[in-house]
């Protein structure tokens, strides 16, 4: 088919853009480092200044890798959700996973005053926030899983996910009401999302979790294709729907849960990137979509991060604001362009 | 004795939830012989869809059993059943970018590897299904760009590609005009006779079914009857389908008249 040749060229183009954006991403920042020095640094040669090495190895590279991991993980979880719920507006947010994570973090940051001081000190370390956020999304996930056992209808699970979202954000609102300005600021910073400040250890752990989540997703590529025809056709094709659904939910919660834990809630990536992949590749085949979504997710997040750094200035904008500013118009444009949202 | 593809023994169909059980029909004994086009008719709400759901394994029978090639369908693994039985439903497809060709290709899923990669044998089967149903001209269009009639043919081609002995269709002619109804049913008739497959379909177009089916299954409130259409006419079965004084069956012309 001529399609495969077109897809091959597109994949090459995406790979090239990924490498280019990765390079642009690490060469920009508040401190100017010449491009040749960056290249030297990448190939682990001595750079001219020791401070440049510190900036490159300890700040820019981990941040760029985090951006790539976040982009891949959130986009794939969006792809899984959209096919499972046969709903173009589904994403990790819809299942309430991000809200669950926010709830966990809100309890730790905003509720710190309520806890005994030795506990609150323990929780307020960066790993404490990660654990709290992970626990929060796992809790919501288990609740959704429990409900999904009772409800056979996938649309119902979608609504339950939305309800969990509303419920948790209500609790967060109550908590903000009782917290100090300082706590509020801290929570707001977390909820704006940040790709920076991850150590290599944290990046490796995030990479491992992302790899596990992506591997599980890869296993359900064939059932996902069958699900494009709806649950009944999929079952008649010999697909074990229950097993597929559980695998998808586990993969999504690992991907979205761990990302939210480390970098905060990042909006619209999970929703918008799979649509961009479908638009560019003009296909619903999940094998193609899997790889194109992964690449596009990484590219988009690197791009958003470049904008967030505001090239030529010392300021850094919150990444969540950038992804929303880029993602929301894309979704609206998609909706307007195609009534049926194919 | 004719070779039978599927039969049921004292089947009771209906829905069951925690608090109560709704029985829709009892003691159903049907028998689908190989290589025949069989029409399933009955008034709305009499249990046609429930029966189809039960014999395709979507619903569990309340009592009795469904046998596929003399083996109870409960004992089939889903992937093995999918090689024996394929379905065509009335419901709309969820939104996607699938092309006609890709939909037909999904019929090969029971035979492909864990990634769903198509072998040359799979591709042959797909091409065969596409040419049998004569959908070549629009095979690279997206499924939302084609008409209802073309979509029905596509879904039938998908079922053919699944390469099963039995194909079950739930009201395949519902959204079609007369020309497309006849074309579609003629296609089903041709498929049974050319490929030796058994096709069971439910319908409200009784007069068309009488003319085209090899056998018919008629569900009435009191009983379930299965025979050749002409025998069913002789027995006066069609007058018992609708309990309405305004409709009468004209046996000499094989159609319903309105008084």
PDB file of C-alpha atoms in Angstrom, chain A residues 22-23 26 35-49 52-54 56-57 61 65 200:
ATOM      1  CA  UNK A  22      15.981  17.899  21.900  1.00  0.00           C
ATOM      2  CA  UNK A  23      19.102  19.795  20.876  1.00  0.00           C
ATOM      3  CA  UNK A  26      19.067  21.757  25.928  1.00  0.00           C
ATOM      4  CA  UNK A  35      26.178  25.264  20.529  1.00  0.00           C
ATOM      5  CA  UNK A  36      29.597  23.656  19.924  1.00  0.00           C
ATOM      6  CA  UNK A  37      30.073  23.365  23.663  1.00  0.00           C
ATOM      7  CA  UNK A  38      26.654  21.701  24.028  1.00  0.00           C
ATOM      8  CA  UNK A  39      27.598  19.161  21.350  1.00  0.00           C
ATOM      9  CA  UNK A  40      30.906  18.555  23.108  1.00  0.00           C
ATOM     10  CA  UNK A  41      29.017  18.062  26.324  1.00  0.00           C
ATOM     11  CA  UNK A  42      26.559  15.580  24.823  1.00  0.00           C
ATOM     12  CA  UNK A  43      29.411  13.404  23.600  1.00  0.00           C
ATOM     13  CA  UNK A  44      30.876  13.654  27.121  1.00  0.00           C
ATOM     14  CA  UNK A  45      33.940  15.654  26.217  1.00  0.00           C
ATOM     15  CA  UNK A  46      35.330  18.355  28.461  1.00  0.00           C
ATOM     16  CA  UNK A  47      33.480  21.638  28.118  1.00  0.00           C
ATOM     17  CA  UNK A  48      35.223  25.005  28.426  1.00  0.00           C
ATOM     18  CA  UNK A  49      33.644  25.968  31.721  1.00  0.00           C
ATOM     19  CA  UNK A  52      28.379  24.831  31.897  1.00  0.00           C
ATOM     20  CA  UNK A  53      28.874  21.152  32.617  1.00  0.00           C
ATOM     21  CA  UNK A  54      26.903  21.449  35.816  1.00  0.00           C
ATOM     22  CA  UNK A  56      23.990  20.770  31.179  1.00  0.00           C
ATOM     23  CA  UNK A  57      24.290  17.555  33.190  1.00  0.00           C
ATOM     24  CA  UNK A  61      19.536  17.099  30.299  1.00  0.00           C
ATOM     25  CA  UNK A  65      14.535  13.672  29.344  1.00  0.00           C
ATOM     26  CA  UNK A 200      18.896  11.668  37.732  1.00  0.00           C
TER      27      UNK A 200
END
